[in-house]
Each structure stands twice: as C-alpha cells, then as structure tokens.
Short mmCIF file of C-alpha atoms in Angstrom, two decimals:
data_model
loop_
_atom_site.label_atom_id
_atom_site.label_comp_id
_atom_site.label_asym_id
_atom_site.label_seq_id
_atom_site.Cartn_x
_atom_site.Cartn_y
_atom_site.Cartn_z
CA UNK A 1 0.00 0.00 0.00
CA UNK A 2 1.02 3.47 -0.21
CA UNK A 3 1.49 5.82 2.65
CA UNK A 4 2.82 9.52 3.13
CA UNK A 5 5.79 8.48 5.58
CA UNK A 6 7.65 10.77 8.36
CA UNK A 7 11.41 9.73 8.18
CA UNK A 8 12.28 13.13 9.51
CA UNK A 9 10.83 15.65 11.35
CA UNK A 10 10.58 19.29 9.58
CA UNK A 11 8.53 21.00 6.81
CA UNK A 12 5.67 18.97 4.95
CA UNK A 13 7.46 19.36 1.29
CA UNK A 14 10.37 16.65 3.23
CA UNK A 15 7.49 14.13 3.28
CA UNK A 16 7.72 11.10 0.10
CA UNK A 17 4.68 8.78 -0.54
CA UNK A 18 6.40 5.02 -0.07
CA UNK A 19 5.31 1.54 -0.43
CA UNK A 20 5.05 0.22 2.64
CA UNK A 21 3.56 -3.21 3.87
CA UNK A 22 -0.16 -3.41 4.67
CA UNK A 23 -0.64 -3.58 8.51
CA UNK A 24 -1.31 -6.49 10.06
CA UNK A 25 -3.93 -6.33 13.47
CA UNK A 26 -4.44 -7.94 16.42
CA UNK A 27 -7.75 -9.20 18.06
CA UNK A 28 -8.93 -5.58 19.21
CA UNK A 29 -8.17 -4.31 15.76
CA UNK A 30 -9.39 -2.97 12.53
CA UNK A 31 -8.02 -3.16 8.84
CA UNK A 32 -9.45 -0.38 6.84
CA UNK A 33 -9.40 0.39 3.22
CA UNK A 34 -9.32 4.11 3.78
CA UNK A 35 -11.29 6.62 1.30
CA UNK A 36 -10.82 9.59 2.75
CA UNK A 37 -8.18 11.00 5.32
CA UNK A 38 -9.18 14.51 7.79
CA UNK A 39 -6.32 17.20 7.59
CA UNK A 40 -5.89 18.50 10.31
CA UNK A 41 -3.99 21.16 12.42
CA UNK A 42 -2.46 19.01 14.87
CA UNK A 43 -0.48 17.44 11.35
CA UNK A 44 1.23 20.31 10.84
CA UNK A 45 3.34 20.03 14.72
CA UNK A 46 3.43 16.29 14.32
CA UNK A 47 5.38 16.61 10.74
CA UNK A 48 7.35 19.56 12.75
CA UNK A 49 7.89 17.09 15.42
CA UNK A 50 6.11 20.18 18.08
CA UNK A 51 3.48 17.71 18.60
CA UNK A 52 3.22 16.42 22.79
CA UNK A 53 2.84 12.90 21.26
CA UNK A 54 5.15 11.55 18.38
CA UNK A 55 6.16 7.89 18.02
CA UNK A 56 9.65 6.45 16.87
CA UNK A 57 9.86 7.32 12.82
CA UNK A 58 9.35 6.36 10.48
CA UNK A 59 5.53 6.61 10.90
CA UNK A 60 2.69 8.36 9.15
CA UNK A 61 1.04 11.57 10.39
CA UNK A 62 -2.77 11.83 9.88
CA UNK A 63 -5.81 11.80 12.86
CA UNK A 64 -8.94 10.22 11.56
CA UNK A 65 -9.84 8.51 8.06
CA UNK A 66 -12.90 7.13 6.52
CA UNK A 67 -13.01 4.04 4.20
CA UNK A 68 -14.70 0.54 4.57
CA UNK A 69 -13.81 -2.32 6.74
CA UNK A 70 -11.85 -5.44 5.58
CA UNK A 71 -10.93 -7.28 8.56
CA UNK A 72 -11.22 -7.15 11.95
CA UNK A 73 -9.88 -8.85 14.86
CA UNK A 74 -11.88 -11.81 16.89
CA UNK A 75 -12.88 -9.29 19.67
CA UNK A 76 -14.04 -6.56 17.96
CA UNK A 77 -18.19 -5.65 17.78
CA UNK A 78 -17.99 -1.90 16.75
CA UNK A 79 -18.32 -3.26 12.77
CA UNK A 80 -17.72 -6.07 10.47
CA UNK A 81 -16.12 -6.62 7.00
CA UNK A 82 -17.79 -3.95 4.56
CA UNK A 83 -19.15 -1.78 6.60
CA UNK A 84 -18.04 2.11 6.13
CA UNK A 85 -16.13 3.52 9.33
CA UNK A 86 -15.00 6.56 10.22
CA UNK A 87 -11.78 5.86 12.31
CA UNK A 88 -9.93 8.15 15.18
CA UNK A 89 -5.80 7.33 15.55
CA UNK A 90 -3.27 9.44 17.11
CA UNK A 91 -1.56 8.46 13.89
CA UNK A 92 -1.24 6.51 10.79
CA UNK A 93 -4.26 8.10 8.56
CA UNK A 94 -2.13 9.35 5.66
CA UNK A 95 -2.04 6.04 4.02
CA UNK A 96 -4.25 3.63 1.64
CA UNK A 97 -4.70 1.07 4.63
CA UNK A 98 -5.57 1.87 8.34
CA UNK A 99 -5.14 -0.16 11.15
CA UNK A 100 -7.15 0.93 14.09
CA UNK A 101 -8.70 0.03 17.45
CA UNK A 102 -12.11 -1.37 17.12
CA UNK A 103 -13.21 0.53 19.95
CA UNK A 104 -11.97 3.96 17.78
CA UNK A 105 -14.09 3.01 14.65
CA UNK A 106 -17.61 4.49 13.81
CA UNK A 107 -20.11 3.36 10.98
CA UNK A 108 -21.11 6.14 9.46
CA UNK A 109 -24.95 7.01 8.47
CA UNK A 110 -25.78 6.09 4.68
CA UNK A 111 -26.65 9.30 3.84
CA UNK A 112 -22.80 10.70 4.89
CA UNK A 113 -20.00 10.67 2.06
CA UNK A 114 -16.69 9.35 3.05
CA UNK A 115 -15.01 13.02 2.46
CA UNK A 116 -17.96 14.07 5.09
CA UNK A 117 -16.92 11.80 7.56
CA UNK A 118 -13.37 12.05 7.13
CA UNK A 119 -13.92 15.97 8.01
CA UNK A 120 -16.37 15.13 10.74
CA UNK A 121 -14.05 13.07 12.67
CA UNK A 122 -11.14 15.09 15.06
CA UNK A 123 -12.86 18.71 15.10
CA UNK A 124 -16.34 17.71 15.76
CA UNK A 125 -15.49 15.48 18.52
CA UNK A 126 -12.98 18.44 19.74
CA UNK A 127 -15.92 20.55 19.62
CA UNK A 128 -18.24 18.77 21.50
CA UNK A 129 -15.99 18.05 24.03
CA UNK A 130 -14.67 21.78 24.65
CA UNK A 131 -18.43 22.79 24.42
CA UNK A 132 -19.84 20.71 27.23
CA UNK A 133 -17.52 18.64 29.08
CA UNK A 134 -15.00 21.46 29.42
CA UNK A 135 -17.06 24.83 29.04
CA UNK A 136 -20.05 22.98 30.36
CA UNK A 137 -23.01 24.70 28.06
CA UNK A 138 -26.17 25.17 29.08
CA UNK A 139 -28.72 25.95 26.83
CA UNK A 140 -29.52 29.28 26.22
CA UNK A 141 -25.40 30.82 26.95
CA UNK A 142 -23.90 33.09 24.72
CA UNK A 143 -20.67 31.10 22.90
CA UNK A 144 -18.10 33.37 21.19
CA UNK A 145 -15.93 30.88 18.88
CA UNK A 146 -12.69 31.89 18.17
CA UNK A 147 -11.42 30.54 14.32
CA UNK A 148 -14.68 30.19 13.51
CA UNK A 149 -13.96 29.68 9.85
CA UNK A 150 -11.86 26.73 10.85
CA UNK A 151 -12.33 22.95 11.05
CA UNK A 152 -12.73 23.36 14.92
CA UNK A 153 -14.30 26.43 15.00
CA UNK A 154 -17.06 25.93 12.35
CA UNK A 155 -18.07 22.41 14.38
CA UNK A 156 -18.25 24.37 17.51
CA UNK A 157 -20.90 27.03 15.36
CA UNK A 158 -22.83 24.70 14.30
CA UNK A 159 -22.90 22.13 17.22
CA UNK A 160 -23.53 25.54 19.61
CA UNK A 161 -26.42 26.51 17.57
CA UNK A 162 -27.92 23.58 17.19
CA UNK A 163 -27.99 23.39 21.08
CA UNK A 164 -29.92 26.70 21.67
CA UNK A 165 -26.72 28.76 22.12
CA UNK A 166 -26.14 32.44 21.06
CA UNK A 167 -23.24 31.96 18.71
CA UNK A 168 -20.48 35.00 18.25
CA UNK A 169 -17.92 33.93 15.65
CA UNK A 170 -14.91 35.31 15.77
CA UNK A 171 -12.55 35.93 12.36
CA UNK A 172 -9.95 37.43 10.89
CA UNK A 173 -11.40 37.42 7.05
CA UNK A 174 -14.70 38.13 5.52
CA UNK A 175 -14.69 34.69 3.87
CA UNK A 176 -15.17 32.90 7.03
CA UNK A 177 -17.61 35.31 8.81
CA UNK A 178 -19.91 34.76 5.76
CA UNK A 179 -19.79 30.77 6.40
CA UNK A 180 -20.12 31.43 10.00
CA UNK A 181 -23.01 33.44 9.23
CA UNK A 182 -23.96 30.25 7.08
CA UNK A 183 -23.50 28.01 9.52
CA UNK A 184 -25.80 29.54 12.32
CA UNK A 185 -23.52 32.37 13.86
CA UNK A 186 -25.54 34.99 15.33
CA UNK A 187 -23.06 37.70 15.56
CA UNK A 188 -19.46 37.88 14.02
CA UNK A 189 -17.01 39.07 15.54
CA UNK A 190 -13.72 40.88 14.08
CA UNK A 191 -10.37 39.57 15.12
CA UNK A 192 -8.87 41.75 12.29
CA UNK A 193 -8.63 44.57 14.07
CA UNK A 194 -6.07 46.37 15.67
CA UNK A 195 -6.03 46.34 19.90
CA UNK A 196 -7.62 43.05 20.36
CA UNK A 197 -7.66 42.98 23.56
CA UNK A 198 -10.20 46.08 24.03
CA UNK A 199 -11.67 45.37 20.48
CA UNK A 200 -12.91 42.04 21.64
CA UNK A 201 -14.64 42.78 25.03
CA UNK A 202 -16.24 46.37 22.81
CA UNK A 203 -17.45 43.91 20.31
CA UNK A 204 -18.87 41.15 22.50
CA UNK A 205 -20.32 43.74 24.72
CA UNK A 206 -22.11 45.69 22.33
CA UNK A 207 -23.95 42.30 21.12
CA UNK A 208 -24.97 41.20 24.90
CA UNK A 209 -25.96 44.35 26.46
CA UNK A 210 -23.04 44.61 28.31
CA UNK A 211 -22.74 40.72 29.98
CA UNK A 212 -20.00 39.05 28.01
CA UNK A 213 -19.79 35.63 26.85
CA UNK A 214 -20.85 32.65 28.86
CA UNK A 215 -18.51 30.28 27.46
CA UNK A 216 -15.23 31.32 25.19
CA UNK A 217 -13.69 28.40 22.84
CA UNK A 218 -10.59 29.37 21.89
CA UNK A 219 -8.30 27.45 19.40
CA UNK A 220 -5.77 30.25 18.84
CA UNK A 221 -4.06 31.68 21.69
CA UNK A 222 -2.05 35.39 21.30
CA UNK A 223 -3.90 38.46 21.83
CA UNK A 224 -7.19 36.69 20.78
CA UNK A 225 -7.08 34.58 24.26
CA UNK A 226 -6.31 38.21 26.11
CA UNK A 227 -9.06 39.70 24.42
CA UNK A 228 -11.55 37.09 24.68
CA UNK A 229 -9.96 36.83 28.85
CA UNK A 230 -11.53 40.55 28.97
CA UNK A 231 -14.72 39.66 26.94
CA UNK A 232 -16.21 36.99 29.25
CA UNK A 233 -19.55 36.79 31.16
CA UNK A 234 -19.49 37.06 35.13
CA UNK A 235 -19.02 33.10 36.14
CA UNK A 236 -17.92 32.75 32.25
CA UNK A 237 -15.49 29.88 31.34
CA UNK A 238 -13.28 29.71 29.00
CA UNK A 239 -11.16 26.49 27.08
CA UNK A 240 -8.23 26.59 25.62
CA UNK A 241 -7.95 23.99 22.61
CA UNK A 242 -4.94 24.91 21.06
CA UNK A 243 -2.31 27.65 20.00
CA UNK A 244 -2.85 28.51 16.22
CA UNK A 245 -1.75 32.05 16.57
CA UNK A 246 1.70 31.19 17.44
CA UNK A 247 1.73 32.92 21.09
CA UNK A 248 0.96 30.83 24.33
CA UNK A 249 -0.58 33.36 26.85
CA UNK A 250 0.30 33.74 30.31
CA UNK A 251 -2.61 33.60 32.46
CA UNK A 252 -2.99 36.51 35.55
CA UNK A 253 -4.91 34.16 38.16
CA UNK A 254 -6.18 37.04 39.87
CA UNK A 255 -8.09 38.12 36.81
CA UNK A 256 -9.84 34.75 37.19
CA UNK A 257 -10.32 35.37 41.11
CA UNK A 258 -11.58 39.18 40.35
CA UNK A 259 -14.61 37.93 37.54
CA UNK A 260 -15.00 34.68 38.90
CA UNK A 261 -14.80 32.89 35.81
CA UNK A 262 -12.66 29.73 34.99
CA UNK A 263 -10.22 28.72 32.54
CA UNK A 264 -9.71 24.83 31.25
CA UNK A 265 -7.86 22.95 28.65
CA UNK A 266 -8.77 20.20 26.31
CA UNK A 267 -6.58 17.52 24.81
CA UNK A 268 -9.26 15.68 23.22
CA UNK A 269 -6.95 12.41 22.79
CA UNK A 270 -7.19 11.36 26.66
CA UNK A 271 -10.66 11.12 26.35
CA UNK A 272 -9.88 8.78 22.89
CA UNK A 273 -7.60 6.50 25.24
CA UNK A 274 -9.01 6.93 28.67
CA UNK A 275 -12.67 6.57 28.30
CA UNK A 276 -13.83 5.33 24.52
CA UNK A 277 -17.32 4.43 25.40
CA UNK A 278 -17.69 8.51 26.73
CA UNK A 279 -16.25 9.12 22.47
CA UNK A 280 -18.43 6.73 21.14
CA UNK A 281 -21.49 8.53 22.79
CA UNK A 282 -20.79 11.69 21.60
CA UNK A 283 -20.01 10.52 18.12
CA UNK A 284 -23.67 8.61 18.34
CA UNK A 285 -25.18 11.96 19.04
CA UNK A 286 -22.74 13.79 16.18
CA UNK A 287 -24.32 11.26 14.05
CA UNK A 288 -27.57 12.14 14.83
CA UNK A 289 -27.46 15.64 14.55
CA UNK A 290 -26.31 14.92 10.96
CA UNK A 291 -29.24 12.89 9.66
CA UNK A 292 -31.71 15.26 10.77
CA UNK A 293 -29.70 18.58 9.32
CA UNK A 294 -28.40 19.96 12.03
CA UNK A 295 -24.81 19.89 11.27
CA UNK A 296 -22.94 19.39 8.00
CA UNK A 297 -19.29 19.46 7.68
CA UNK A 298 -18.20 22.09 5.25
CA UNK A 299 -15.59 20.00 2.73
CA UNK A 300 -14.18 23.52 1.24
CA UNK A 301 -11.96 21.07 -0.61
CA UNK A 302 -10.68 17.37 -1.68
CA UNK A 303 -6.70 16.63 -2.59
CA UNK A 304 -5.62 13.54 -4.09
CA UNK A 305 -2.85 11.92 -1.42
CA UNK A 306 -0.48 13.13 -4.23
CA UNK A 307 -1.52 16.80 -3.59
CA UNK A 308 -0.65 16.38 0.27
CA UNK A 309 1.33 19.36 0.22
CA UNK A 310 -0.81 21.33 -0.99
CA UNK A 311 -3.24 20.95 1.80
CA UNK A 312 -1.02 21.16 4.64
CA UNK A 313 -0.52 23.97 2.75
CA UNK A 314 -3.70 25.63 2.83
CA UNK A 315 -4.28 24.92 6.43
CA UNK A 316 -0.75 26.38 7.81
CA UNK A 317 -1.67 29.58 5.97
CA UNK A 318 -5.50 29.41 7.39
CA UNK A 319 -6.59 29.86 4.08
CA UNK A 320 -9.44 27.06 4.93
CA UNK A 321 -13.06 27.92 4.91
CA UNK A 322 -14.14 24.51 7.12
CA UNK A 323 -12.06 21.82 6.47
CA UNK A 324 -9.82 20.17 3.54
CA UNK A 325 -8.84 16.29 3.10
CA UNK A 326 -7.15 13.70 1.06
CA UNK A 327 -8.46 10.98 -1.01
CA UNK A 328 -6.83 7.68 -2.09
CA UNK A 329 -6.96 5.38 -5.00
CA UNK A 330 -9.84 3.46 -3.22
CA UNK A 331 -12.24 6.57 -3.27
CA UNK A 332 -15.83 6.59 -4.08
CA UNK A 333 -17.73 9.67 -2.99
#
C-alpha cells in the first residue's frame, strides 16, 4: 500500500509517498481500506515534530480517516467486514490502509459521504468536548468561537447553535464570517482589528448588552485569548484547545479570582484512550445531529494523497473555509 511516511521531522514538502507493507492487526483491531483522510492542524506540529505525542519514525502523520472495513480482529463488535467507518488514531491516517482500534471506529450514516466523515471526525469530537464537558453549556449561553472559519471552529458554530446557544464567531477574514453566518452564527465578531484585547470585550459587549460571553472556545491563543480573557460573562469559562496564533498566553490568576470565571484545557486524545465508550457517545449523538440537518461538515476542498502538500498547505496559511482532506486510490464519494 502506499502511505505519506515521516522519516524526519521538519517541513511537509520533506514528506515522500512510499510503499510500505499493509498492517497487520491484532484481536482488538481494525483493517481499513481508507477513502478519505481529515487534515488536520495538529499534522502540521506532528510533521514539525512540536506535537506532545510523536512515536519512533518512520511513521505516518494523519488523525482520523474514513473508508470501509476489511478485517477485523476476533474481539471486535464496533463493525464487520464492509461496513463504512469513520476511524480516530493518534496516527497513521495518511495512508491507503488503516489499522485501528475497534473501539476507535464508527459506521457512518448512509446518507454521509466518506469526504464528510473524514472531516467530521477530530474537530467535531474536539468541539463537542470543549463545548460541554469542558465549558459545560447550558442551553440558552452566549458562545463566542474563536477561528470560527476553521475545522474546529465551524463544528463548535454549528454544534452551539444547534444546542440553543447564542453563537459570536470570531474571524480574521470576511470569507469565514460569511460561512459562520452560514453556519448559524448569530453575531461575528472581528479579530482583524487592531487592539484586540479592548476590540474584543467592545465587540462582545455591544452584542450582549453589556454581559460578556458565557462560554469562550478558543483554538488560537495570542492576543485573541487576552481579548476574549476581557470579553467573558461574570461566572464565564473559558477552554483553551490549542495555539494557532503562534503565542501561548500567560494567564494573571487574579483576573480569574476578580470575575469569577474559569479557565480549562482540552486535549481531546485522553478522552480517545481513557474513556472510549464517553467518544463513542458523543459521536452517536454527532451522528444524529447529521441525519436530521443539524450539522454538515463544510468540505471547502478534496486533494488527491499526491496533492498532500498542498493541503497542509492551505491549512498552515488558514486559508481554509471549514475543512480540507485527502483521497486515495480506493475513493468513491
């Protein structure tokens, strides 16, 4: 099979598509034919080796991929031979052949297309997870999404509104605010603009009378996080998901004492290892909310594997409106 191999840590154009043996699996595994492969952020710092997780090389980068089942091991009961799976790895999805834990393997609803459910795998779970387990949303909060035209940040719109959330989407370009808007975003909210951190709380304010943001998801870090710190809701919490903007913020923990409002982190890949019945619930619901039109993953585009570099290019320059992925030689729409 082929498979886009990490011999050496450093810039995505260093990366060769080899021919590589398929894997074999054990009795709690799952052989996939993959379809469709997610690109995601996190690629980017495990091809730069900044990643918190990276196994011995050469291995092959890549977070969740969507294809159909061809064998699995005698203990698995998530799926069978044929069926079409959306699977969650830490690694290992940029390849023609998958092997995963049963126990990290989805079917997918008939209606969804393999490129949907490639997209639909890391950032909606991320999502869900920062939403409620971490922010703990209640229905009826104000939500201001930070990235909000990204893969992340457009699941968090969407899952938000379809929860009964007031939905402020924050952006840097016009592009995403208008799929935002698309997506269910009640308000956007400009992180274009100079002085973020008064810009922010002026904007938010002036959309909630004054009260600030319940809950603040925040995948980028920098001023944004300092703005959105100042922006928040009495009793407000915030999670941090990640560090797009380059800068990790220092947090003042007397601001926190002063407004009484919380901050949290999420590294959504304990929950993958720690507790995957908790995943497998959430991705149940996910699923749900999909056949009955409440969310829909925004594909903005689809690469051959060939044109890997050209992705990773798109998302390190946040020139993605949703999300991008790959497709293999085994692809059917």
């Amino acid at each position: 099979m082929r498979a886009i191999l990490i011999r050496e840590h450093g810039e995505p154009d260093s990366l060769k598509i080899e021919d590589i043996p398929t894997p074999t699996i054990g009795d709690d595994d799952v052989l996939i034919d993959v379809h469709a492969i997610g690109v995601n952020y996190p690629d980017l710092l495990v091809i730069g080796g900044q990643y918190q997780i990276l196994p011995p090389k050469p291995f092959s980068p890549g977070k969740d991929a969507a294809g159909i089942v061809v064998a699995v091991g005698k203990l698995v009961t998530s799926c069978k031979p044929g069926e079409r799976v959306v699977a969650q790895v830490e690694h290992g999805a940029y390849a023609e052949q998958l092997r995963a834990r049963g126990v990290n393997c989805f079917v997918i609803p008939k209606s969804m297309s393999f490129n949907e459910a490639a997209a639909m795998g890391l950032v909606y779970q991320t999502a869900h997870f920062a939403l409620f387990e971490r922010g703990q949303f209640r229905s009826g909060e104000t939500v201001l999404v930070n990235g909000a035209g990204g893969g992340v940040g457009l699941a968090a719109v969407q899952i938000a509104k379809a929860l009964g959330a007031t939905v402020l989407a924050g952006v840097r370009q016009e592009v995403h605010a208008h799929i935002a808007r698309e997506s269910g975003a009640d308000h956007i909210i400009d992180l274009g603009k100079e002085n973020l951190q008064e810009e922010i709380r002026r904007q938010v304010y002036a959309v909630t009378g004054g009260r600030g943001a319940d809950v603040v998801l925040d995948p980028l870090g920098g001023d944004v996080f300092d703005g959105s710190l100042r922006a928040m809701a009495w009793r407000g919490r915030m999670v941090v998901i990640g560090f797009a903007a380059g800068r990790i913020p220092a947090i003042k923990a007397n601001y926190l004492l002063v407004k009484n409002i919380a901050i949290s982190g999420l590294q959504w890949s304990d929950y993958r290892e720690r507790d995957p019945a908790w995943v497998r619930h959430v991705q149940e619901e996910l699923f749900q909310f999909y056949t009955r039109g409440k969310l829909k993953p925004n594909v903005m585009q689809a690469f051959s594997m060939d044109q890997f570099g050209e992705a990773l290019s798109l998302v390190k320059s946040g020139r993605v409106n949703g999300k991008v992925v790959l497709t293999t030689r085994n692809h059917k729409s």
